[in-house]
Amino acid sequence: MVVVSPSFSVPAEGILMQLPSVNLIVNNDVDLGTATLYITEHNVVWGGGVGRQGGPSPTVTLMYPNISLHAIQRDPGPGLILVINHELSLPEMTQQGAGDAPVDDDDEYDADEEPMTKLRFVPQNDNDLEAMFMAMNQGQSLHPDPADEIDEDEEDPYMDGEEFDEGEDEFEDAEESNMSAEDAAARLRQMRLENVNGTHERVNDEAEDADIAE
């Protein structure tokens, strides 16, 4: 969720970094003014400052699930870049003649893709960029993307290790029967013992054959 509000209140808790006098530029060409940037455990808030036209700056609140990328940018100017999967629309953007969507020169650009907006937060001191980036890392880590949480057991829950390659039938027998857990465990131990004995017998047979051949 992305919230733009004319009112501002300081985040009450979970502040990872608070930095005053941070300039916010949208899509590289729309200057929203200077305000305080709050990177918290729950969201990212920019507000409580002065807008480009001299009045109060708008308050922009970003929730971590809407932030698809964050990075430090050096060119064309230093700043902390946040890319959000939301098309930000503000009166200031229309007044500055930048309401049109940015042009993407990539041949693979798809007009049906989810709308995106690039926000560049520019601190007064470039040395603060690294701390801003680290605070974003910490906040983002508290809100992992559910799509990245893949259950490794989903594809093949019974083949998580080489032991099931040799004892797959044992596992299936125990699962399909109605025996108790104790009986199943005893049965598995017996089958493993039989398999081991069978292996030893095969090895002895092969050794005898080798002696005869010699």
Short mmCIF file of C-alpha atoms in Angstrom, two decimals:
data_model
loop_
_atom_site.label_atom_id
_atom_site.label_comp_id
_atom_site.label_asym_id
_atom_site.label_seq_id
_atom_site.Cartn_x
_atom_site.Cartn_y
_atom_site.Cartn_z
CA MET A 1 0.00 0.00 0.00
CA VAL A 2 1.15 3.53 -0.84
CA VAL A 3 -0.47 6.40 1.06
CA VAL A 4 -0.15 10.08 0.16
CA SER A 5 -1.55 12.46 2.75
CA PRO A 6 -1.47 16.23 3.41
CA SER A 7 -1.13 15.58 7.15
CA PHE A 8 1.93 14.23 8.95
CA SER A 9 2.67 12.48 12.22
CA VAL A 10 5.97 11.07 13.41
CA PRO A 11 6.04 7.25 13.39
CA ALA A 12 5.43 6.05 16.93
CA GLU A 13 7.69 2.99 17.04
CA GLY A 14 10.17 0.81 15.25
CA ILE A 15 12.25 3.63 13.78
CA LEU A 16 15.43 2.22 12.24
CA MET A 17 16.68 5.52 10.85
CA GLN A 18 15.49 9.13 10.94
CA LEU A 19 17.11 11.64 8.61
CA PRO A 20 16.01 15.29 8.19
CA SER A 21 16.28 17.44 5.08
CA VAL A 22 15.96 14.64 2.54
CA ASN A 23 14.98 15.70 -0.96
CA LEU A 24 12.46 13.49 -2.79
CA ILE A 25 12.52 13.29 -6.59
CA VAL A 26 9.94 11.21 -8.46
CA ASN A 27 10.82 9.53 -11.77
CA ASN A 28 14.02 11.60 -12.03
CA ASP A 29 12.25 14.86 -12.86
CA VAL A 30 9.57 15.78 -10.29
CA ASP A 31 10.93 17.47 -7.16
CA LEU A 32 8.52 17.16 -4.21
CA GLY A 33 10.63 19.21 -1.81
CA THR A 34 12.55 18.44 1.37
CA ALA A 35 11.30 16.55 4.42
CA THR A 36 12.32 14.03 7.03
CA LEU A 37 12.80 10.42 5.97
CA TYR A 38 11.79 7.72 8.45
CA ILE A 39 12.81 4.14 7.73
CA THR A 40 10.95 1.97 10.22
CA GLU A 41 10.32 -1.70 10.83
CA HIS A 42 6.84 -1.34 9.39
CA ASN A 43 7.10 1.18 6.55
CA VAL A 44 9.00 4.07 4.98
CA VAL A 45 7.64 7.56 5.64
CA TRP A 46 8.71 10.86 4.09
CA GLY A 47 7.02 14.00 5.36
CA GLY A 48 6.87 16.91 7.78
CA GLY A 49 8.88 19.22 5.54
CA VAL A 50 8.58 21.92 2.91
CA GLY A 51 7.22 21.31 -0.57
CA ARG A 52 8.72 22.62 -3.78
CA GLN A 53 6.22 25.48 -3.91
CA GLY A 54 6.98 26.58 -0.34
CA GLY A 55 3.99 25.04 1.39
CA PRO A 56 3.94 21.88 3.52
CA SER A 57 5.29 18.84 1.76
CA PRO A 58 2.94 15.91 1.18
CA THR A 59 3.44 12.85 3.35
CA VAL A 60 4.34 9.72 1.42
CA THR A 61 4.05 6.39 3.24
CA LEU A 62 5.35 3.22 1.59
CA MET A 63 4.67 -0.31 2.81
CA TYR A 64 7.48 -2.80 2.27
CA PRO A 65 5.45 -5.24 0.09
CA ASN A 66 5.06 -2.42 -2.44
CA ILE A 67 8.80 -1.76 -2.64
CA SER A 68 10.18 -3.97 -5.38
CA LEU A 69 13.74 -2.62 -5.31
CA HIS A 70 16.02 -0.40 -3.27
CA ALA A 71 19.54 0.63 -4.22
CA ILE A 72 22.12 3.40 -4.01
CA GLN A 73 22.35 5.50 -7.14
CA ARG A 74 25.38 7.61 -8.07
CA ASP A 75 24.48 8.72 -11.59
CA PRO A 76 23.01 11.15 -12.63
CA GLY A 77 23.06 12.10 -8.95
CA PRO A 78 23.51 10.41 -5.58
CA GLY A 79 20.47 9.08 -3.80
CA LEU A 80 18.65 6.10 -2.36
CA ILE A 81 16.39 4.66 -5.06
CA LEU A 82 13.12 2.94 -4.19
CA VAL A 83 11.07 1.42 -6.99
CA ILE A 84 7.44 0.81 -6.04
CA ASN A 85 4.82 -1.19 -7.90
CA HIS A 86 2.40 1.71 -7.88
CA GLU A 87 1.85 4.70 -10.13
CA LEU A 88 2.25 7.69 -7.84
CA SER A 89 0.02 10.60 -8.75
CA LEU A 90 0.36 13.98 -7.02
CA PRO A 91 -0.79 17.53 -7.84
CA GLU A 92 2.86 18.59 -7.76
CA MET A 93 3.61 16.19 -10.58
CA THR A 94 0.95 17.75 -12.82
CA GLN A 95 2.07 21.28 -11.99
CA GLN A 96 5.62 20.47 -13.01
CA GLY A 97 4.46 18.99 -16.29
CA ALA A 98 5.59 15.48 -15.47
CA GLY A 99 2.29 13.66 -15.27
CA ASP A 100 3.05 11.49 -18.29
CA ALA A 101 4.45 8.03 -17.71
CA PRO A 102 8.18 7.73 -18.27
CA VAL A 103 9.29 6.31 -21.61
CA ASP A 104 11.04 2.96 -21.51
CA ASP A 105 13.42 2.37 -24.39
CA ASP A 106 13.66 -1.34 -23.67
CA ASP A 107 12.32 -3.33 -26.62
CA GLU A 108 10.82 -5.85 -24.21
CA TYR A 109 8.71 -3.24 -22.43
CA ASP A 110 5.14 -4.40 -21.94
CA ALA A 111 2.46 -1.74 -21.52
CA ASP A 112 0.34 -4.23 -19.61
CA GLU A 113 2.93 -4.66 -16.88
CA GLU A 114 2.22 -3.48 -13.37
CA PRO A 115 2.70 0.31 -13.05
CA MET A 116 5.86 1.43 -11.31
CA THR A 117 7.29 4.64 -9.87
CA LYS A 118 10.91 5.44 -9.04
CA LEU A 119 11.56 7.53 -5.95
CA ARG A 120 14.99 9.04 -5.31
CA PHE A 121 15.72 10.16 -1.75
CA VAL A 122 18.65 12.58 -1.70
CA PRO A 123 20.24 13.35 1.70
CA GLN A 124 22.18 16.50 2.40
CA ASN A 125 25.28 14.43 3.09
CA ASP A 126 26.21 11.68 0.62
CA ASN A 127 27.86 9.79 3.46
CA ASP A 128 24.40 8.99 4.82
CA LEU A 129 23.53 6.87 1.78
CA GLU A 130 25.15 3.71 3.10
CA ALA A 131 23.32 3.97 6.42
CA MET A 132 20.03 4.57 4.58
CA PHE A 133 20.63 1.50 2.45
CA MET A 134 21.45 -0.68 5.47
CA ALA A 135 18.31 0.51 7.28
CA MET A 136 16.27 -0.43 4.20
CA ASN A 137 17.89 -3.87 4.18
CA GLN A 138 16.91 -4.37 7.80
CA GLY A 139 13.33 -3.21 7.29
CA GLN A 140 12.87 -5.22 4.10
CA SER A 141 14.18 -8.37 5.77
CA LEU A 142 11.28 -8.18 8.22
CA HIS A 143 8.81 -8.37 5.33
CA PRO A 144 9.98 -11.12 2.95
CA ASP A 145 8.16 -11.66 -0.31
CA PRO A 146 5.85 -14.71 0.09
CA ALA A 147 6.72 -15.72 -3.48
CA ASP A 148 10.33 -16.22 -2.38
CA GLU A 149 9.37 -18.59 0.43
CA ILE A 150 9.46 -21.87 -1.50
CA ASP A 151 8.79 -25.09 0.34
CA GLU A 152 11.64 -27.32 -0.73
CA ASP A 153 9.65 -30.43 0.25
CA GLU A 154 6.77 -29.70 -2.13
CA GLU A 155 8.41 -31.06 -5.27
CA ASP A 156 9.48 -34.42 -3.79
CA PRO A 157 8.83 -34.73 -0.06
CA TYR A 158 10.03 -38.35 0.12
CA MET A 159 13.37 -37.89 -1.61
CA ASP A 160 15.11 -35.41 0.67
CA GLY A 161 18.32 -37.41 1.07
CA GLU A 162 20.10 -40.39 -0.42
CA GLU A 163 18.81 -42.81 2.20
CA PHE A 164 15.36 -42.71 0.58
CA ASP A 165 16.92 -43.71 -2.75
CA GLU A 166 17.77 -47.11 -1.28
CA GLY A 167 14.92 -47.46 1.19
CA GLU A 168 12.01 -45.90 -0.65
CA ASP A 169 9.96 -49.13 -0.45
CA GLU A 170 10.44 -49.21 3.30
CA PHE A 171 9.05 -45.72 3.69
CA GLU A 172 6.03 -46.48 1.49
CA ASP A 173 5.26 -49.71 3.36
CA ALA A 174 5.22 -47.89 6.68
CA GLU A 175 3.03 -45.10 5.32
CA GLU A 176 0.45 -47.38 3.67
CA SER A 177 -0.01 -49.84 6.55
CA ASN A 178 -2.24 -49.36 9.58
CA MET A 179 0.41 -50.54 12.05
CA SER A 180 1.35 -48.46 15.06
CA ALA A 181 4.37 -46.18 15.08
CA GLU A 182 6.30 -48.68 17.26
CA ASP A 183 5.45 -51.59 14.94
CA ALA A 184 6.36 -49.53 11.90
CA ALA A 185 9.72 -48.60 13.42
CA ALA A 186 10.42 -52.26 14.26
CA ARG A 187 9.44 -53.31 10.75
CA LEU A 188 11.74 -50.73 9.22
CA ARG A 189 14.63 -51.88 11.38
CA GLN A 190 13.99 -55.49 10.37
CA MET A 191 13.85 -54.59 6.66
CA ARG A 192 17.06 -52.59 6.91
CA LEU A 193 18.72 -55.57 8.65
CA GLU A 194 17.51 -57.89 5.92
CA ASN A 195 18.81 -55.51 3.28
CA VAL A 196 22.19 -55.35 5.01
CA ASN A 197 22.37 -59.15 5.33
CA GLY A 198 21.37 -59.50 1.71
CA THR A 199 24.11 -57.10 0.72
CA HIS A 200 26.67 -59.08 2.71
CA GLU A 201 25.52 -62.33 1.09
CA ARG A 202 25.84 -60.80 -2.38
CA VAL A 203 29.32 -59.56 -1.55
CA ASN A 204 30.38 -63.03 -0.28
CA ASP A 205 28.95 -64.71 -3.37
CA GLU A 206 30.82 -62.31 -5.63
CA ALA A 207 34.03 -62.96 -3.71
CA GLU A 208 33.61 -66.74 -4.10
CA ASP A 209 32.97 -66.36 -7.84
CA ALA A 210 36.09 -64.25 -8.12
CA ASP A 211 38.15 -66.96 -6.34
CA ILE A 212 36.82 -69.66 -8.67
CA ALA A 213 37.58 -67.55 -11.72
CA GLU A 214 41.17 -67.15 -10.56
#
